[in-house]
Amino acid sequence: MNENLFNYILQQADNCLILGQRLGEWCGHGPVLEQDIAMTNIALDLIGQSRMLYQYAAEVQDEGKSEDDLAYLRDAWDFKNVLLVEQTNGDFAKTILRQFLFDSFNCPFYEKLKDSNDERLAAIAEKSHKEALYHLKWSSDWVLRLGDGTEESHERIQNALEELWSYSEEIVNPSEADDDAKEKGYGVDLDAIKSERTDKIKEVLEEATLAVPEGTYNHSGGKEGKHTEYLGYILADLQFLQRAYPGNEW
Amino acid sequence: MDEKQLEDHFNEKIDQDIRIEPKDWMPDNYRKTLIRQISQHAHSEIVGMLPEANWISRAPTLRRKAAALAKVQDEAGHGLYLYSACETLGIDRDTLLDQLHTGKAKYSSIFNYPTLTWADMGAIGWLVDGAAIMNQVPLCRTSYGPYARAMIRVCKEESFHQRQGFEIMLTLCKGSEEQKKMAQDALNRWWWPALMMFGPSDKDSPHTEQSMRWRIKRFTNDELRQKFVDATKPQADLLGIEIPDPDLKWNEERGHHDFGEINWDEFFNVIKGNGPCNKQRIDARTKAWEDGAWVREAANSYAEKKSKRNAA
């Protein structure tokens, strides 16, 4: 098996699954019906992206496993998502900010992955990029609305920014799999995404009248399977039925 | 035209099956009845999101998770069309939501029952959406235009949900002993509440006669309930699980199934607020609305600022 390719696909698949899982928690509890629908819709897109990626990862792994084996039967140490996506929903401002920090990566990531020399990844990127464009527009618009809305909304999203800022960079810092992907041409150059993303984030935050936090410390570890305490709970929920009644069709 | 002539004209249209539209004259009670019914229906959609959303995080496969998200999202969409249809009668969504939160407006009492296992996702789709379709298909021809048009869209999606629910049940029934037990348990718990969804028996239904006259309703509660039992019994047989009613049997003479007496005490208790989840459901909706107040204010304030800037 091509270990690096497998890990590279899982990094993105796990990001999509865990963020989709988190967003799905909002379903039925959104601040207004239209945004409840929007968040569920984005969750649905992300779960869809994770499925395409897991299906491909399972083929690369070549052990006869399925998308569900990968999602439901690995423990936290095998998950490669960044720590950002496992952060709690918090209030709507925190959810928006987390989404914006992710989308500002996800959109250029898929855009560049369309040029992958791996046809499957290029095809997945082609489809997913259209969705990611919409997600980024939605989350950026909400950063603007909340940042430049009322005093309360400004304060809430500024707080969210302070809280999540140290989880922002991990996604553009290369792992071993990222390096291999870039070198062999099946993946993207994270350095190129990094500068584009930083510009986008600064532009939106500035327009939203938000102050870029001063902290420069970055949490990391997710891509190597070292997670926050949240992931265990997420997996306990996600994997409950497959763990309690193993080996069944659902 | 005086009031009498207007009413005669209105009744003529009803008799000829000509749709009533928002700008047409209509009797006050017709308007009130529709607001009550459509808003109750809209509230049912959004409260109905909660018991199923409860299982999104625990859906057993990614395919099921995606389907569950899509289904609950459809319900939110139905809520939207129905609130919009209701707004054409001269009442706004915020007022309607306030009526829900304060307990002034009702919603389908089925959603006051808990979803305890994954099989409940199957049973809700199969039975609850199945019963909803029986109720709703005739509403596609209801006399008020915007309601009828909303229902056409709703019904298309509901029948998809019903098939999806049945398919969940079928998979469980073909599965392990534990899965089959799960399916049977879900049927045991959802069967009677599903029958209650058609409302009180005709003799105790205060609104039926007038609603039939106005062609808001096209069949009585008991007629629809019978239709549901007749359609569902063979499906339960196909699944190989048993409907929890010893009196349920085919009556050759009537050409319908006979079935046992509904526990009306339970029905009225749940309506009065004593169901297993009434409080949790309303608390969850109220909390979502109150927690979202600052978000809605921010969006309004931003929109105002933006339009001022654009005007300048």
Coordinates of C-alpha atoms in Angstrom, one line a residue:
Chain A
M1 CA 0.0 0.0 0.0
N2 CA 1.1 3.6 -0.7
E3 CA 1.1 4.7 3.0
N4 CA 1.6 8.4 2.2
L5 CA -1.2 8.5 -0.3
F6 CA -3.5 6.7 2.1
N7 CA -2.7 9.1 4.9
Y8 CA -3.0 12.1 2.6
I9 CA -6.6 11.0 1.7
L10 CA -7.5 10.3 5.3
Q11 CA -6.3 13.7 6.5
Q12 CA -8.9 15.4 4.3
A13 CA -11.6 12.7 4.7
D14 CA -11.3 12.9 8.5
N15 CA -11.4 16.7 8.4
C16 CA -14.7 16.6 6.4
L17 CA -16.2 13.8 8.6
I18 CA -15.5 15.4 11.9
L19 CA -16.5 18.9 10.9
G20 CA -19.7 17.5 9.2
Q21 CA -20.4 15.6 12.5
R22 CA -20.0 18.8 14.5
L23 CA -22.2 20.9 12.2
G24 CA -24.8 18.2 12.2
E25 CA -25.2 18.9 16.0
W26 CA -26.8 22.2 15.0
C27 CA -29.6 20.5 13.1
G28 CA -32.9 21.5 14.6
H29 CA -31.3 24.1 16.9
G30 CA -30.2 26.9 14.5
P31 CA -30.8 30.5 15.3
V32 CA -33.2 30.9 12.4
L33 CA -34.7 28.3 10.1
E34 CA -32.8 29.4 7.0
Q35 CA -29.5 29.1 8.7
D36 CA -30.5 25.7 10.2
I37 CA -30.9 24.6 6.7
A38 CA -27.6 26.1 5.5
M39 CA -25.6 24.4 8.3
T40 CA -27.3 21.1 7.6
N41 CA -26.6 21.5 4.0
I42 CA -22.9 22.2 4.6
A43 CA -22.7 19.2 6.9
L44 CA -24.3 17.1 4.2
D45 CA -21.7 18.3 1.6
L46 CA -18.9 17.5 4.0
I47 CA -20.2 14.1 4.8
G48 CA -20.5 13.5 1.0
Q49 CA -16.9 14.6 0.5
S50 CA -15.7 12.4 3.3
R51 CA -17.5 9.4 1.7
M52 CA -15.8 9.9 -1.7
L53 CA -12.4 10.2 0.0
Y54 CA -12.9 7.2 2.3
Q55 CA -14.0 5.1 -0.6
Y56 CA -10.8 6.0 -2.4
A57 CA -8.7 5.5 0.7
A58 CA -10.2 2.0 1.2
E59 CA -9.2 1.1 -2.4
V60 CA -5.7 2.4 -1.9
Q61 CA -5.5 0.4 1.3
D62 CA -6.6 -2.7 -0.6
E63 CA -7.6 -4.7 2.5
G64 CA -11.2 -5.2 1.4
K65 CA -12.4 -2.5 3.8
S66 CA -15.3 0.0 3.2
E67 CA -15.9 3.7 3.8
D68 CA -17.7 2.7 6.9
D69 CA -14.9 0.6 8.2
L70 CA -12.6 3.6 8.0
A71 CA -15.1 6.0 9.6
Y72 CA -16.5 3.7 12.2
L73 CA -13.8 1.3 13.2
R74 CA -10.6 3.3 13.8
D75 CA -9.8 4.8 17.1
A76 CA -8.7 8.4 17.8
W77 CA -5.0 7.7 17.2
D78 CA -5.7 6.8 13.6
F79 CA -7.7 9.9 12.9
K80 CA -5.7 12.5 11.0
N81 CA -8.0 15.5 11.1
V82 CA -6.7 18.8 12.3
L83 CA -7.7 20.0 15.9
L84 CA -9.7 22.9 14.5
V85 CA -12.5 20.7 13.3
E86 CA -13.0 18.9 16.5
Q87 CA -13.5 22.1 18.5
T88 CA -17.0 22.4 20.1
N89 CA -19.7 24.3 18.3
G90 CA -19.9 26.9 21.1
D91 CA -22.3 29.7 20.1
F92 CA -23.1 30.5 16.5
A93 CA -20.1 32.9 16.3
K94 CA -17.7 30.2 17.2
T95 CA -19.3 27.8 14.7
I96 CA -19.0 30.5 12.0
L97 CA -15.4 31.3 12.8
R98 CA -14.4 27.7 12.9
Q99 CA -16.1 27.2 9.6
F100 CA -14.5 30.2 8.0
L101 CA -11.0 29.1 9.1
F102 CA -11.7 25.7 7.6
D103 CA -13.4 27.0 4.4
S104 CA -10.6 29.5 3.8
F105 CA -8.3 26.4 3.5
N106 CA -10.8 23.9 1.9
C107 CA -11.7 26.1 -1.0
P108 CA -8.1 26.8 -2.4
F109 CA -7.2 23.2 -1.4
Y110 CA -9.7 21.7 -3.7
E111 CA -9.1 24.3 -6.4
K112 CA -5.4 23.2 -6.5
L113 CA -6.1 19.6 -6.1
K114 CA -8.0 19.7 -9.4
D115 CA -4.6 19.6 -11.0
S116 CA -3.5 16.5 -9.1
N117 CA -1.8 13.9 -11.2
D118 CA -4.0 11.3 -9.4
E119 CA -7.2 11.2 -11.5
R120 CA -9.4 10.1 -8.6
L121 CA -8.3 13.0 -6.4
A122 CA -8.7 15.4 -9.2
A123 CA -12.2 14.3 -9.9
I124 CA -13.2 14.5 -6.2
A125 CA -11.7 18.0 -6.0
E126 CA -13.6 19.1 -9.1
K127 CA -16.9 18.2 -7.5
S128 CA -16.0 19.3 -4.0
H129 CA -14.6 22.7 -5.0
K130 CA -18.0 23.9 -6.2
E131 CA -19.4 23.1 -2.8
A132 CA -16.4 24.6 -0.9
L133 CA -16.9 27.9 -2.9
Y134 CA -20.4 28.2 -1.5
H135 CA -19.3 27.3 2.0
L136 CA -16.6 30.0 2.0
K137 CA -19.1 32.6 0.7
W138 CA -21.6 31.6 3.4
S139 CA -19.1 31.6 6.3
S140 CA -17.3 34.9 5.1
D141 CA -20.7 36.6 4.8
W142 CA -21.5 35.6 8.4
V143 CA -18.1 36.8 9.7
L144 CA -19.0 40.1 8.2
R145 CA -22.5 40.2 9.5
L146 CA -21.4 39.3 13.0
G147 CA -18.3 41.3 13.1
D148 CA -20.0 44.4 11.8
G149 CA -23.4 43.7 13.2
T150 CA -24.2 44.7 16.8
E151 CA -21.9 45.3 19.7
E152 CA -22.8 41.9 21.1
S153 CA -22.2 40.0 17.9
H154 CA -18.9 41.8 17.4
E155 CA -17.8 40.8 20.9
R156 CA -18.9 37.2 20.4
I157 CA -17.1 36.7 17.2
Q158 CA -14.0 38.5 18.4
N159 CA -14.0 36.1 21.4
A160 CA -14.4 33.2 19.0
L161 CA -11.4 34.4 17.0
E162 CA -9.2 34.7 20.1
E163 CA -10.3 31.2 21.1
L164 CA -9.7 29.5 17.8
W165 CA -6.8 31.5 16.5
S166 CA -4.2 29.0 17.8
Y167 CA -5.9 26.2 15.9
S168 CA -5.9 28.1 12.6
E169 CA -2.5 27.3 11.1
E170 CA -2.2 23.5 11.6
I171 CA -4.2 22.9 8.5
V172 CA -1.6 24.6 6.2
N173 CA 1.5 23.1 8.0
P174 CA 2.7 20.1 6.1
S175 CA 2.8 16.6 7.5
E176 CA 5.0 13.8 6.0
A177 CA 2.1 12.9 3.8
D178 CA 1.6 16.5 2.7
D179 CA 5.3 16.7 1.7
D180 CA 5.2 13.4 -0.2
A181 CA 1.9 14.5 -2.0
K182 CA 3.5 17.7 -3.1
E183 CA 6.7 16.1 -4.3
K184 CA 5.0 13.4 -6.3
G185 CA 2.4 15.7 -7.7
Y186 CA -0.8 14.0 -6.4
G187 CA -1.3 16.6 -3.7
V188 CA -1.1 20.4 -3.4
D189 CA 1.6 22.8 -2.3
L190 CA 0.5 24.0 1.2
D191 CA 2.9 26.9 1.1
A192 CA 1.0 28.3 -1.9
I193 CA -2.3 27.9 -0.1
K194 CA -1.0 29.4 3.1
S195 CA -0.2 32.8 1.7
E196 CA -3.5 32.9 -0.3
R197 CA -5.4 31.9 2.8
T198 CA -3.7 34.3 5.1
D199 CA -4.6 37.2 2.7
K200 CA -8.2 36.0 2.5
I201 CA -8.5 35.8 6.3
K202 CA -7.0 39.2 6.9
E203 CA -9.2 40.8 4.2
V204 CA -12.4 39.3 5.7
L205 CA -11.5 40.1 9.3
E206 CA -10.6 43.6 8.4
E207 CA -13.9 44.2 6.6
A208 CA -15.6 42.7 9.5
T209 CA -13.9 45.3 11.8
L210 CA -12.2 42.4 13.7
A211 CA -8.8 42.6 15.2
V212 CA -6.3 39.8 14.2
P213 CA -5.2 38.2 17.5
E214 CA -1.6 38.8 18.5
G215 CA -0.9 35.2 19.6
T216 CA 1.4 33.3 17.3
Y217 CA 1.4 29.9 19.1
N218 CA -0.1 27.1 17.0
H219 CA -1.5 23.9 18.3
S220 CA -0.7 20.8 16.2
G221 CA -0.7 17.0 16.3
G222 CA -4.0 16.1 14.6
K223 CA -2.4 15.0 11.4
E224 CA -0.2 12.6 13.5
G225 CA -3.2 11.3 15.4
K226 CA -2.6 13.3 18.6
H227 CA -6.0 14.9 19.3
T228 CA -7.9 17.0 21.8
E229 CA -10.1 15.3 24.4
Y230 CA -13.1 16.2 22.3
L231 CA -12.4 13.6 19.6
G232 CA -13.0 10.6 21.9
Y233 CA -16.5 11.9 22.7
I234 CA -17.2 12.6 19.0
L235 CA -16.2 9.0 18.1
A236 CA -18.1 7.5 21.0
D237 CA -21.2 9.1 19.5
L238 CA -20.4 8.5 15.8
Q239 CA -19.3 4.9 16.2
F240 CA -21.8 3.7 18.9
L241 CA -23.9 1.4 16.8
Q242 CA -21.1 -0.2 14.9
R243 CA -19.2 -0.8 18.1
A244 CA -22.2 -2.1 20.1
Y245 CA -23.5 -4.4 17.3
P246 CA -20.4 -5.3 15.3
G247 CA -20.5 -6.9 11.9
N248 CA -24.1 -6.0 11.0
E249 CA -25.6 -4.4 7.9
W250 CA -27.5 -1.2 8.6
Chain B
M1 CA -71.0 43.5 -2.9
D2 CA -72.3 43.1 0.6
E3 CA -71.1 40.5 3.0
K4 CA -73.8 38.0 2.0
Q5 CA -73.0 38.3 -1.7
L6 CA -69.3 37.9 -1.0
E7 CA -70.0 34.8 1.1
D8 CA -72.2 33.3 -1.7
H9 CA -69.5 34.0 -4.2
F10 CA -66.9 32.4 -2.0
N11 CA -69.1 29.3 -1.4
E12 CA -69.7 29.0 -5.2
K13 CA -66.0 28.9 -5.8
I14 CA -65.6 26.3 -3.1
D15 CA -68.3 24.2 -4.6
Q16 CA -66.8 24.4 -8.1
D17 CA -63.3 23.6 -6.7
I18 CA -61.9 26.9 -7.7
R19 CA -58.9 27.7 -5.5
I20 CA -59.2 30.6 -3.0
E21 CA -56.2 32.9 -3.3
P22 CA -54.7 35.3 -0.8
K23 CA -56.3 38.5 -2.2
D24 CA -59.7 36.9 -2.5
W25 CA -62.4 37.6 0.0
M26 CA -62.8 34.8 2.6
P27 CA -64.9 34.4 5.7
D28 CA -63.0 35.2 8.9
N29 CA -63.4 31.7 10.2
Y30 CA -62.0 30.2 7.1
R31 CA -58.9 32.4 7.5
K32 CA -58.7 31.5 11.2
T33 CA -59.1 27.8 10.5
L34 CA -56.4 27.8 7.9
I35 CA -54.0 29.8 10.0
R36 CA -54.5 27.3 12.8
Q37 CA -54.1 24.3 10.5
I38 CA -51.2 25.5 8.4
S39 CA -49.2 26.9 11.3
Q40 CA -49.9 23.7 13.3
H41 CA -48.5 21.8 10.3
A42 CA -45.5 24.1 10.0
H43 CA -44.7 23.8 13.7
S44 CA -45.0 20.0 13.4
E45 CA -42.3 20.1 10.7
I46 CA -39.8 22.0 12.8
V47 CA -40.6 20.3 16.1
G48 CA -40.5 17.0 14.1
M49 CA -36.8 17.8 13.2
L50 CA -35.8 17.2 16.9
P51 CA -36.5 13.5 17.4
E52 CA -34.7 12.5 14.2
A53 CA -31.9 15.0 14.6
N54 CA -31.3 13.2 17.8
W55 CA -29.9 10.2 15.8
I56 CA -27.9 12.1 13.1
S57 CA -24.7 11.9 15.2
R58 CA -25.2 8.2 15.8
A59 CA -26.3 7.1 12.4
P60 CA -24.7 3.7 11.8
T61 CA -23.2 4.3 8.3
L62 CA -22.2 7.3 6.4
R63 CA -24.9 6.7 3.8
R64 CA -27.5 6.7 6.6
K65 CA -26.0 9.8 8.2
A66 CA -26.2 11.6 4.9
A67 CA -29.8 10.4 4.4
A68 CA -30.7 11.5 7.9
L69 CA -29.3 15.0 7.4
A70 CA -31.0 15.3 4.1
K71 CA -34.3 14.2 5.6
V72 CA -34.2 16.6 8.6
Q73 CA -33.2 19.4 6.2
D74 CA -36.2 18.6 4.0
E75 CA -38.4 19.0 7.1
A76 CA -36.9 22.4 7.8
G77 CA -37.7 23.2 4.2
H78 CA -41.3 22.1 4.6
G79 CA -41.5 24.3 7.6
L80 CA -40.4 27.2 5.5
Y81 CA -42.9 26.7 2.7
L82 CA -45.7 26.3 5.2
Y83 CA -44.8 29.4 7.2
S84 CA -44.7 31.2 3.9
A85 CA -48.1 29.9 2.9
C86 CA -49.4 30.9 6.4
E87 CA -48.0 34.4 6.0
T88 CA -50.2 34.9 2.9
L89 CA -53.1 34.9 5.4
G90 CA -51.8 38.0 7.1
I91 CA -49.8 36.8 10.0
D92 CA -46.0 36.8 10.3
R93 CA -43.6 34.0 11.1
D94 CA -42.4 35.5 14.4
T95 CA -45.9 35.7 15.7
L96 CA -46.5 32.1 14.7
L97 CA -43.3 31.0 16.4
D98 CA -44.2 32.9 19.5
Q99 CA -47.5 31.0 19.6
L100 CA -45.5 27.7 19.4
H101 CA -43.2 28.7 22.2
T102 CA -45.9 29.9 24.5
G103 CA -48.0 26.8 24.0
K104 CA -50.8 28.7 22.3
A105 CA -50.3 26.8 19.0
K106 CA -50.2 23.0 18.8
Y107 CA -48.1 20.6 16.7
S108 CA -48.5 17.0 15.9
S109 CA -48.4 15.1 19.2
I110 CA -46.4 12.2 17.7
F111 CA -43.2 14.3 18.1
N112 CA -43.7 14.2 21.9
Y113 CA -42.5 10.6 21.8
P114 CA -38.8 9.8 22.3
T115 CA -36.5 8.2 19.7
L116 CA -34.8 5.5 21.7
T117 CA -33.0 3.3 19.2
W118 CA -31.8 3.5 15.6
A119 CA -34.9 1.5 14.6
D120 CA -37.0 4.6 15.5
M121 CA -35.5 6.3 12.4
G122 CA -37.0 3.5 10.4
A123 CA -40.3 3.5 12.2
I124 CA -40.7 7.2 12.0
G125 CA -40.1 7.2 8.2
W126 CA -42.3 4.2 7.7
L127 CA -45.2 4.9 10.0
V128 CA -45.1 8.6 10.9
D129 CA -44.3 9.8 7.4
G130 CA -46.7 7.2 6.1
A131 CA -49.5 8.6 8.2
A132 CA -48.5 12.1 7.3
I133 CA -48.8 11.2 3.6
M134 CA -52.3 9.8 4.1
N135 CA -53.2 13.1 5.7
Q136 CA -51.4 15.3 3.3
V137 CA -52.0 13.9 -0.2
P138 CA -55.7 15.1 -0.1
L139 CA -54.4 18.5 1.0
C140 CA -52.7 18.9 -2.4
R141 CA -56.3 19.6 -3.5
T142 CA -57.3 21.7 -0.5
S143 CA -59.3 24.8 -1.3
Y144 CA -56.7 27.4 -0.3
G145 CA -54.2 27.9 -3.2
P146 CA -50.9 28.6 -1.4
Y147 CA -51.5 25.7 1.0
A148 CA -52.3 23.3 -1.8
R149 CA -49.2 24.3 -3.7
A150 CA -47.0 24.0 -0.6
M151 CA -48.4 20.5 0.0
I152 CA -47.6 19.3 -3.5
R153 CA -43.9 20.0 -2.8
V154 CA -44.1 18.5 0.7
C155 CA -45.8 15.3 -0.5
K156 CA -43.2 14.5 -3.1
E157 CA -40.5 14.6 -0.4
E158 CA -42.5 12.8 2.2
S159 CA -43.1 9.7 0.0
F160 CA -39.4 9.5 -0.5
H161 CA -38.9 9.6 3.3
Q162 CA -41.4 6.9 3.8
R163 CA -39.7 4.6 1.4
Q164 CA -36.4 5.4 3.1
G165 CA -37.9 4.6 6.5
F166 CA -39.3 1.3 5.3
E167 CA -35.9 0.4 3.8
I168 CA -34.3 1.0 7.2
M169 CA -36.9 -1.3 8.8
L170 CA -36.3 -3.9 6.1
T171 CA -32.6 -3.9 6.6
L172 CA -33.0 -4.4 10.3
C173 CA -35.6 -7.1 9.9
K174 CA -33.2 -9.0 7.6
G175 CA -30.4 -8.5 10.0
S176 CA -29.3 -10.1 13.3
E177 CA -31.7 -11.1 16.1
E178 CA -30.8 -7.9 18.0
Q179 CA -31.6 -5.8 15.0
K180 CA -35.0 -7.5 14.4
K181 CA -35.8 -7.0 18.1
M182 CA -35.0 -3.3 17.7
A183 CA -37.4 -3.1 14.7
Q184 CA -40.2 -4.9 16.6
D185 CA -39.7 -2.7 19.7
A186 CA -39.9 0.4 17.5
L187 CA -43.1 -0.8 15.9
N188 CA -44.5 -1.5 19.4
R189 CA -43.8 2.0 20.5
W190 CA -44.8 3.9 17.4
W191 CA -47.9 2.1 16.2
W192 CA -50.5 3.6 18.4
P193 CA -49.1 7.1 18.4
A194 CA -49.1 6.9 14.6
L195 CA -52.8 6.0 14.6
M196 CA -53.4 9.0 16.9
M197 CA -51.9 11.2 14.2
F198 CA -55.2 11.2 12.4
G199 CA -56.7 13.1 15.3
P200 CA -59.7 12.3 17.4
S201 CA -62.5 10.0 16.2
D202 CA -65.0 11.8 13.9
K203 CA -67.6 12.0 16.6
D204 CA -65.2 13.9 18.8
S205 CA -63.6 16.1 16.1
P206 CA -64.9 19.6 16.5
H207 CA -63.5 21.1 13.3
T208 CA -64.1 18.3 10.8
E209 CA -67.6 19.2 9.5
Q210 CA -66.9 22.8 8.7
S211 CA -63.4 22.0 7.3
M212 CA -65.0 19.4 5.0
R213 CA -67.6 22.0 3.9
W214 CA -64.9 24.4 3.0
R215 CA -62.9 21.6 1.3
I216 CA -59.9 22.3 3.5
K217 CA -60.2 18.7 4.5
R218 CA -61.3 16.1 2.0
F219 CA -61.6 13.0 4.2
T220 CA -62.5 12.5 7.9
N221 CA -60.0 11.5 10.5
D222 CA -61.5 8.0 10.8
E223 CA -61.5 7.5 7.0
L224 CA -57.8 8.3 6.8
R225 CA -57.0 6.2 9.8
Q226 CA -58.7 3.2 8.2
K227 CA -56.8 3.8 5.0
F228 CA -53.5 3.9 6.9
V229 CA -54.2 0.6 8.7
D230 CA -55.2 -1.1 5.5
A231 CA -52.0 0.1 3.7
T232 CA -49.7 -0.7 6.6
K233 CA -50.7 -4.2 7.7
P234 CA -49.4 -5.9 4.6
Q235 CA -46.1 -3.9 4.9
A236 CA -45.6 -5.2 8.5
D237 CA -46.3 -8.7 7.2
L238 CA -43.6 -8.2 4.6
L239 CA -41.2 -7.1 7.3
G240 CA -42.1 -10.1 9.4
I241 CA -42.9 -8.0 12.5
E242 CA -46.1 -7.9 14.4
I243 CA -48.4 -4.9 14.8
P244 CA -49.1 -4.6 18.6
D245 CA -52.9 -5.0 18.3
P246 CA -54.6 -8.3 19.1
D247 CA -57.8 -7.0 17.6
L248 CA -56.3 -6.2 14.2
K249 CA -57.8 -8.5 11.6
W250 CA -59.2 -8.4 8.1
N251 CA -63.0 -8.0 7.9
E252 CA -64.2 -9.5 4.7
E253 CA -67.6 -7.9 4.9
R254 CA -66.3 -4.4 5.3
G255 CA -63.4 -4.9 3.0
H256 CA -61.2 -3.3 5.6
H257 CA -59.1 -4.3 8.6
D258 CA -60.8 -4.0 12.0
F259 CA -58.5 -2.7 14.7
G260 CA -58.5 -2.1 18.5
E261 CA -59.6 0.9 20.3
I262 CA -57.1 3.7 20.6
N263 CA -56.1 4.8 24.1
W264 CA -57.8 8.2 23.9
D265 CA -56.8 9.1 27.5
E266 CA -53.1 8.9 26.3
F267 CA -53.9 10.9 23.2
F268 CA -55.6 13.8 25.2
N269 CA -52.9 13.7 27.8
V270 CA -50.1 14.1 25.3
I271 CA -52.1 17.0 23.7
K272 CA -52.4 18.6 27.1
G273 CA -48.6 18.5 27.5
N274 CA -48.1 15.4 29.4
G275 CA -46.4 13.3 26.7
P276 CA -42.9 11.9 27.4
C277 CA -41.1 14.8 25.6
N278 CA -43.5 17.7 25.4
K279 CA -41.4 19.8 27.7
Q280 CA -38.1 18.9 26.1
R281 CA -39.3 19.6 22.6
I282 CA -40.7 23.1 23.4
D283 CA -37.7 23.9 25.6
A284 CA -35.3 22.9 22.7
R285 CA -37.2 25.1 20.2
T286 CA -37.5 28.0 22.6
K287 CA -33.8 27.8 23.5
A288 CA -32.8 27.7 19.8
W289 CA -35.0 30.8 19.2
E290 CA -33.8 32.7 22.3
D291 CA -30.1 31.8 21.8
G292 CA -30.5 32.9 18.2
A293 CA -31.9 36.4 19.0
W294 CA -28.5 38.1 18.9
V295 CA -27.7 36.5 15.6
R296 CA -30.9 37.7 14.0
E297 CA -30.3 41.2 15.5
A298 CA -26.8 41.2 14.1
A299 CA -28.0 40.2 10.6
N300 CA -30.6 43.0 10.6
S301 CA -28.2 45.6 11.9
Y302 CA -25.6 44.7 9.3
A303 CA -28.2 44.8 6.5
E304 CA -29.3 48.2 7.6
K305 CA -25.8 49.5 7.8
K306 CA -25.1 48.1 4.3
S307 CA -28.2 49.6 2.7
K308 CA -27.3 53.0 4.3
R309 CA -23.8 52.7 2.9
N310 CA -25.1 51.8 -0.5
A311 CA -27.5 54.7 -0.5
A312 CA -24.7 57.2 0.5

